[in-house]
Short mmCIF file of C-alpha atoms and ligand atoms in Angstrom, two decimals:
data_model
loop_
_atom_site.label_atom_id
_atom_site.label_comp_id
_atom_site.label_asym_id
_atom_site.label_seq_id
_atom_site.Cartn_x
_atom_site.Cartn_y
_atom_site.Cartn_z
CA MET A 586 57.32 36.90 62.63
CA HIS A 587 54.16 34.90 63.04
CA ARG A 588 51.25 36.04 60.84
CA PHE A 589 47.76 36.21 62.30
CA PRO A 590 44.62 34.87 60.68
CA TRP A 591 42.69 37.61 62.52
CA SER A 592 44.85 40.47 61.21
CA ARG A 593 43.45 43.98 60.81
CA ALA A 594 42.63 43.14 57.19
CA ALA A 595 40.36 40.33 58.40
CA ALA A 596 38.65 42.71 60.82
CA VAL A 597 37.85 45.08 57.94
CA CYS A 598 36.15 42.20 56.07
CA VAL A 599 33.72 41.84 58.97
CA LEU A 600 32.41 45.31 58.12
CA SER A 601 30.87 44.12 54.86
CA HIS A 602 29.29 41.09 56.49
CA PRO A 603 25.66 40.93 57.76
CA LEU A 604 27.06 40.39 61.26
CA VAL A 605 28.41 43.93 61.19
CA LEU A 606 25.80 45.19 63.71
CA TRP A 607 26.61 42.39 66.12
CA SER A 608 30.28 43.19 65.73
CA VAL A 609 29.80 46.91 66.42
CA ASP A 610 27.67 46.08 69.50
CA SER A 611 30.29 43.66 70.61
CA ASN A 612 33.07 46.23 70.27
CA SER A 613 31.01 48.68 72.26
CA PHE A 614 30.36 46.06 74.95
CA ILE A 615 34.08 45.36 75.25
CA ARG A 616 34.91 49.08 75.31
CA HIS A 617 32.43 49.78 78.08
CA LEU A 618 33.32 46.79 80.26
CA PRO A 619 35.08 48.25 83.30
CA LYS A 620 38.21 46.14 83.27
CA ALA A 621 41.71 45.96 84.70
CA GLU A 622 44.99 45.29 82.93
CA LEU A 623 47.18 43.26 85.29
CA HIS A 624 50.10 42.32 83.07
CA LEU A 625 51.45 45.36 81.27
CA HIS A 626 55.07 46.51 81.03
CA LEU A 627 55.49 50.28 80.93
CA GLU A 628 58.44 49.98 78.53
CA GLY A 629 56.37 47.72 76.27
CA THR A 630 53.83 50.50 75.74
CA VAL A 631 56.39 52.77 74.04
CA THR A 632 55.58 53.06 70.34
CA PRO A 633 58.19 53.58 67.59
CA GLU A 634 56.93 57.18 67.22
CA THR A 635 57.52 57.91 70.92
CA LEU A 636 60.91 56.24 70.69
CA VAL A 637 61.92 58.66 67.91
CA GLU A 638 60.74 61.55 70.08
CA LEU A 639 62.76 60.29 73.05
CA SER A 640 65.85 59.82 70.92
CA ALA A 641 65.50 63.41 69.63
CA ARG A 642 65.66 64.55 73.26
CA HIS A 643 68.89 62.71 73.98
CA ASP A 644 70.94 61.60 70.99
CA SER A 645 73.27 63.75 68.90
CA THR A 646 72.25 61.57 65.94
CA PRO A 647 68.57 60.85 66.70
CA LEU A 648 66.89 57.66 65.64
CA HIS A 649 65.24 57.74 62.24
CA PRO A 650 61.63 56.41 62.13
CA ALA A 651 62.78 53.45 60.03
CA GLN A 652 65.45 52.62 62.62
CA ALA A 653 62.86 52.79 65.39
CA GLN A 654 60.58 50.49 63.42
CA ALA A 655 63.49 48.09 62.89
CA LEU A 656 64.04 47.86 66.65
CA PHE A 657 60.55 46.40 66.96
CA GLN A 658 61.31 43.55 64.57
CA TYR A 659 62.24 40.26 66.21
CA THR A 660 61.79 36.64 65.31
CA ASP A 661 61.91 34.82 68.64
CA PHE A 662 61.75 35.28 72.41
CA SER A 663 65.44 36.19 72.80
CA GLY A 664 65.09 38.82 70.04
CA PHE A 665 62.01 40.19 71.76
CA LEU A 666 63.96 40.65 75.02
CA LEU A 667 66.66 42.54 73.10
CA ALA A 668 64.00 44.85 71.58
CA PHE A 669 62.63 45.45 75.07
CA LYS A 670 66.11 46.34 76.30
CA ALA A 671 66.67 48.75 73.39
CA ILE A 672 63.46 50.60 74.27
CA THR A 673 64.38 50.81 77.96
CA GLU A 674 67.73 52.33 77.00
CA GLN A 675 65.91 55.33 75.50
CA LEU A 676 64.17 56.08 78.81
CA ARG A 677 66.69 58.32 80.53
CA SER A 678 65.02 61.07 82.54
CA ALA A 679 62.06 61.64 84.84
CA ASP A 680 60.40 63.56 82.00
CA ASP A 681 60.77 60.54 79.70
CA TYR A 682 59.10 58.28 82.25
CA GLU A 683 56.37 60.85 82.78
CA LEU A 684 55.73 61.09 79.03
CA VAL A 685 55.44 57.34 78.44
CA THR A 686 53.35 56.81 81.57
CA TRP A 687 50.91 59.53 80.52
CA ARG A 688 50.61 58.17 76.98
CA MET A 689 50.06 54.66 78.34
CA ALA A 690 47.34 55.99 80.66
CA GLN A 691 45.54 57.79 77.83
CA ARG A 692 45.50 54.64 75.71
CA LEU A 693 44.23 52.54 78.61
CA ALA A 694 41.42 54.99 79.40
CA ASP A 695 40.43 55.01 75.69
CA GLN A 696 39.84 51.25 75.96
CA GLY A 697 37.64 51.42 79.05
CA VAL A 698 40.41 50.23 81.37
CA VAL A 699 39.68 51.56 84.86
CA HIS A 700 42.68 50.13 86.68
CA ALA A 701 46.17 48.96 85.68
CA GLU A 702 48.96 47.18 87.55
CA VAL A 703 52.03 48.08 85.61
CA TYR A 704 55.43 46.38 85.62
CA VAL A 705 58.41 48.68 85.45
CA SER A 706 61.72 47.09 84.66
CA VAL A 707 63.77 48.49 87.51
CA GLY A 708 66.21 45.61 87.00
CA VAL A 709 67.18 46.92 83.56
CA VAL A 710 67.68 50.45 84.89
CA TYR A 711 70.10 49.22 87.55
CA TYR A 712 71.93 46.61 85.52
CA TRP A 713 72.26 48.22 82.09
CA ARG A 714 71.89 51.92 82.73
CA ARG A 715 73.72 51.91 86.07
CA CYS A 716 71.70 54.79 87.45
CA GLU A 717 69.40 55.52 90.38
CA PHE A 718 65.77 54.66 89.86
CA GLU A 719 64.09 56.95 92.37
CA PRO A 720 64.42 60.22 90.37
CA LEU A 721 62.91 58.46 87.33
CA PHE A 722 60.09 57.07 89.44
CA LEU A 723 59.04 60.62 90.39
CA GLY A 724 58.19 61.23 86.71
CA MET A 725 56.02 58.08 86.64
CA GLU A 726 54.25 59.25 89.76
CA ARG A 727 53.45 62.67 88.28
CA ALA A 728 51.72 61.00 85.34
CA ARG A 729 49.98 58.45 87.57
CA LEU A 730 48.43 61.20 89.70
CA ARG A 731 47.34 63.08 86.58
CA ALA A 732 45.77 59.89 85.15
CA GLU A 733 43.83 59.39 88.36
CA SER A 734 42.44 62.92 88.46
CA GLU A 735 41.91 63.55 84.72
CA LEU A 736 41.06 60.06 83.45
CA GLY A 737 39.66 58.29 86.51
CA LEU A 738 42.26 55.56 85.94
CA SER A 739 44.07 54.04 88.92
CA ILE A 740 47.59 52.69 88.48
CA LEU A 741 49.69 50.54 90.81
CA TRP A 742 53.35 49.76 90.21
CA ILE A 743 55.06 46.37 90.24
CA PHE A 744 58.86 46.55 90.35
CA ASP A 745 60.16 43.88 87.98
CA ALA A 746 63.59 42.26 88.27
CA VAL A 747 65.29 40.50 85.38
CA ARG A 748 65.66 36.91 86.56
CA HIS A 749 68.71 36.09 84.43
CA PHE A 750 70.66 38.94 86.06
CA GLY A 751 70.47 36.82 89.22
CA PRO A 752 69.28 37.24 92.83
CA ARG A 753 71.82 39.91 93.81
CA GLU A 754 70.45 42.29 91.19
CA ALA A 755 66.88 41.32 92.06
CA ALA A 756 67.56 42.16 95.71
CA ARG A 757 68.32 45.76 94.74
CA VAL A 758 65.01 45.98 92.87
CA PHE A 759 62.87 44.42 95.60
CA ARG A 760 64.55 46.41 98.39
CA LYS A 761 63.95 49.65 96.49
CA ALA A 762 60.26 48.71 96.24
CA ALA A 763 60.16 48.03 100.00
CA GLU A 764 61.95 51.31 100.71
CA LEU A 765 59.60 53.40 98.54
CA ARG A 766 56.33 51.73 99.57
CA PRO A 767 55.74 53.60 102.86
CA GLN A 768 55.96 56.97 101.07
CA PHE A 769 54.43 55.74 97.79
CA PRO A 770 51.64 53.20 98.43
CA SER A 771 51.23 52.96 94.64
CA VAL A 772 54.28 50.62 94.77
CA ILE A 773 52.24 47.51 95.36
CA GLY A 774 54.41 44.54 94.48
CA ILE A 775 57.37 42.86 92.85
CA GLY A 776 57.94 40.35 90.08
CA ILE A 777 60.55 38.53 88.00
CA GLY A 778 60.60 38.72 84.21
CA GLY A 779 63.30 37.91 81.68
CA ASP A 780 64.47 34.51 80.51
CA GLU A 781 63.20 31.53 82.51
CA ARG A 782 65.31 29.19 80.42
CA ARG A 783 68.37 30.69 82.14
CA THR A 784 67.08 31.11 85.71
CA GLY A 785 64.14 29.45 87.46
CA ALA A 786 62.24 30.78 90.47
CA GLU A 787 63.98 28.91 93.30
CA PRO A 788 67.02 31.26 93.67
CA PHE A 789 64.58 34.06 94.55
CA ARG A 790 62.83 32.25 97.41
CA ASN A 791 64.40 34.21 100.30
CA LEU A 792 63.95 37.51 98.48
CA TYR A 793 60.27 36.75 97.92
CA MET A 794 59.81 36.04 101.62
CA GLU A 795 61.58 39.27 102.49
CA ALA A 796 59.40 41.25 100.03
CA ARG A 797 56.24 39.67 101.45
CA ASP A 798 57.33 40.62 104.97
CA ALA A 799 57.77 44.19 103.74
CA GLY A 800 54.09 44.23 102.71
CA LEU A 801 54.67 43.78 98.97
CA ARG A 802 52.47 41.56 96.79
CA LEU A 803 54.23 38.80 94.85
CA THR A 804 53.94 38.04 91.14
CA ALA A 805 56.16 36.07 88.74
CA HIS A 806 56.39 35.34 85.04
CA ALA A 807 56.15 31.56 85.03
CA GLY A 808 55.77 28.80 82.46
CA GLU A 809 56.14 31.18 79.52
CA THR A 810 59.24 29.70 77.84
CA ILE A 811 59.67 26.54 79.94
CA GLY A 812 57.45 23.70 81.12
CA PRO A 813 55.20 23.29 84.16
CA GLU A 814 58.21 23.07 86.47
CA GLY A 815 58.52 26.85 86.09
CA ILE A 816 54.99 27.28 87.41
CA TRP A 817 55.50 24.90 90.31
CA GLY A 818 58.67 26.85 91.13
CA ALA A 819 56.83 30.18 91.19
CA LEU A 820 54.08 28.74 93.41
CA ASN A 821 56.68 27.26 95.73
CA ILE A 822 58.33 30.62 96.38
CA GLY A 823 54.97 32.20 97.20
CA ALA A 824 53.97 33.98 93.98
CA GLU A 825 50.33 35.03 94.33
CA ARG A 826 49.68 35.77 90.68
CA LEU A 827 51.35 34.17 87.67
CA GLY A 828 52.28 35.79 84.35
CA HIS A 829 51.53 33.62 81.27
CA ALA A 830 51.42 30.10 82.85
CA LEU A 831 51.29 28.86 79.28
CA SER A 832 52.67 25.40 80.03
CA ALA A 833 50.27 24.52 82.90
CA ILE A 834 48.17 22.67 80.34
CA GLN A 835 50.89 19.99 80.13
CA ASP A 836 50.43 18.96 83.77
CA PRO A 837 47.03 17.71 84.96
CA GLU A 838 48.08 17.78 88.61
CA LEU A 839 49.14 21.41 88.31
CA MET A 840 45.87 22.26 86.53
CA GLY A 841 44.04 20.77 89.53
CA VAL A 842 46.05 22.83 92.02
CA LEU A 843 45.55 26.08 90.03
CA ALA A 844 41.81 25.43 89.83
CA GLU A 845 41.43 24.48 93.47
CA ARG A 846 43.44 27.44 94.79
CA GLN A 847 42.00 29.81 92.15
CA VAL A 848 45.48 31.20 91.50
CA PRO A 849 45.01 34.21 89.19
CA LEU A 850 46.74 33.75 85.83
CA GLU A 851 47.74 36.75 83.73
CA ILE A 852 47.11 35.32 80.28
CA CYS A 853 48.69 37.16 77.31
CA ILE A 854 47.56 35.46 74.09
CA SER A 855 49.03 37.79 71.43
CA SER A 856 52.29 37.99 73.34
CA ASN A 857 52.65 34.21 73.35
CA LEU A 858 51.97 34.03 69.62
CA ARG A 859 54.25 36.90 68.65
CA THR A 860 57.20 35.69 70.73
CA GLY A 861 56.79 32.18 69.34
CA CYS A 862 56.18 30.71 72.82
CA CYS A 863 52.93 29.37 71.34
CA LEU A 864 53.22 28.45 67.68
CA LEU A 865 49.58 28.35 66.58
CA PRO A 866 46.42 30.10 67.84
CA GLN A 867 44.56 26.81 68.04
CA GLU A 868 47.23 25.50 70.41
CA HIS A 869 46.76 28.33 72.91
CA PRO A 870 45.27 26.89 76.13
CA VAL A 871 43.22 29.97 77.15
CA ARG A 872 39.86 28.34 76.44
CA ARG A 873 40.82 25.03 78.05
CA TYR A 874 41.92 26.92 81.19
CA PHE A 875 38.58 28.71 81.33
CA ASP A 876 36.61 25.51 80.82
CA ALA A 877 38.64 23.80 83.55
CA GLY A 878 37.63 26.53 86.01
CA LEU A 879 40.99 28.31 86.29
CA MET A 880 41.00 31.95 87.41
CA ILE A 881 42.16 33.61 84.19
CA THR A 882 42.51 37.26 83.18
CA LEU A 883 43.34 38.72 79.76
CA ASN A 884 46.29 41.06 79.32
CA SER A 885 48.39 42.70 76.61
CA ASP A 886 51.93 42.40 78.15
CA ASP A 887 53.87 44.67 75.74
CA PRO A 888 51.21 46.17 73.44
CA ALA A 889 53.56 48.26 71.29
CA LEU A 890 55.77 45.26 70.60
CA PHE A 891 52.90 42.85 69.99
CA LEU A 892 50.66 45.21 67.93
CA SER A 893 47.80 44.51 70.28
CA ASN A 894 46.00 46.08 73.23
CA LEU A 895 43.59 44.91 75.90
CA GLU A 896 40.49 45.47 73.75
CA ASP A 897 42.13 43.40 71.00
CA GLU A 898 42.74 40.59 73.51
CA TYR A 899 39.05 40.54 74.49
CA ARG A 900 38.04 40.58 70.80
CA LEU A 901 40.48 37.79 70.08
CA ALA A 902 39.02 35.71 72.92
CA GLN A 903 35.56 36.21 71.46
CA GLU A 904 36.33 35.75 67.78
CA SER A 905 38.96 33.01 67.90
CA PHE A 906 38.24 31.15 71.15
CA GLY A 907 34.42 31.30 71.32
CA PHE A 908 34.06 33.38 74.48
CA THR A 909 30.54 34.85 74.71
CA GLN A 910 29.78 38.33 76.02
CA GLU A 911 28.89 36.83 79.40
CA HIS A 912 32.21 35.02 79.44
CA LEU A 913 33.96 38.32 78.69
CA ARG A 914 32.11 39.93 81.57
CA GLU A 915 33.41 37.11 83.78
CA LEU A 916 36.97 37.70 82.57
CA ALA A 917 36.68 41.42 83.29
CA SER A 918 35.29 40.55 86.71
CA ASN A 919 38.26 38.22 87.29
CA SER A 920 40.61 41.07 86.43
CA ILE A 921 39.11 43.22 89.17
CA GLU A 922 39.00 40.41 91.73
CA ALA A 923 42.60 39.37 91.01
CA SER A 924 43.87 42.94 91.27
CA PHE A 925 45.65 44.27 94.34
CA LEU A 926 43.04 47.01 94.82
CA PRO A 927 41.43 47.54 98.22
CA PRO A 928 38.11 45.67 98.65
CA GLU A 929 35.93 48.83 98.60
CA ARG A 930 37.17 49.83 95.17
CA LYS A 931 36.79 46.27 93.88
CA VAL A 932 33.16 46.20 95.00
CA GLU A 933 32.45 49.58 93.39
CA ILE A 934 33.85 48.47 90.01
CA LEU A 935 32.22 45.03 90.18
CA ARG A 936 28.80 46.67 90.71
CA ARG A 937 29.30 48.76 87.56
CA LEU A 938 30.39 45.65 85.70
CA GLU A 939 27.31 43.69 86.71
CA SER A 940 24.93 46.46 85.70
CA LEU A 941 26.40 46.89 82.20
CA GLU A 942 23.73 46.01 79.62
N1 ADE B 938 59.64 41.57 79.95
C1 ADE B 938 58.68 42.19 79.23
N2 ADE B 938 57.81 41.31 78.71
C2 ADE B 938 58.24 40.09 79.11
C3 ADE B 938 57.77 38.78 78.90
N3 ADE B 938 56.68 38.53 78.17
N4 ADE B 938 58.46 37.77 79.45
C4 ADE B 938 59.56 38.00 80.18
N5 ADE B 938 60.04 39.21 80.42
C5 ADE B 938 59.39 40.26 79.89
ZN1 ZN B 939 55.40 40.21 80.81
#
């Protein structure tokens, strides 16, 4: 796995440096920024410890902590997807989904996150587990409502299909989102994750139109493991917000279109480095996107698998990519503007953001 120059050991060194006060202030500024996480997979928030707990609920021979840790080891993008699948396989009941949703919400609130739009891999539930999703969803909803009342954190759900399972499987996911939305307005949108190298965006065009007509918002992982053609494809089928868009930097025309249309990009720096989609930190385009006027947001993707969280992503932007505090405020503001929240709530959060000292 890729090693980071800004590992936790490096962070500890900062504490003995004269800049320590600046660093503490900076951490506090990041913590108190009201911010949204827009690219976060519920399954990717499950830690090895929680996985052991889940296994003890279900398995006659429960997972040992070392085995759980081993599941989180991967060396490339395909291995990462297998780790993600192994975690999802341990989520079997409504109570399991409630537990992981509640733990995710607590961690988000601890970081000053006020709103999250969370992908849930409904495609994996249907395809691999062959079971109904709705009973499991009720567990997620219980925890979501508790997070709203006890933590002041709002959560919206994005039903994610696995693109390499194909459009027929994706149709089941998107139609379930459309079916649940009238009763559960927290189901806000749909997306496609999985392996772009095996399936582009085009086969999902009709399904995206159908989802849009059902009132769902459209997102797509795009340009994470393949070139700019993946991003053009996602735009062409109507995706409103793009996950990763790592390869846009290779295509000046595309950069122009993204800047002009202010298409929100869900940037996930640690994810790209850990999966090997971006080989070196200095090659990551996040700063060049910002300087070119693209509408970028910072996100953690699968924090338990990438040993990161949203605060870490903001710190990383500051320490390794030269973003100032005012830039970070702008990124937090982008996260609220690019969210699928109603305008009144956006305005309320943006006011708090602007008044933060
Ligand atoms: N599922 C969870 N995280 C993902 C990612 N980064 N890319 C594609 N599919 C995913
Ligand atoms: Zn993702």
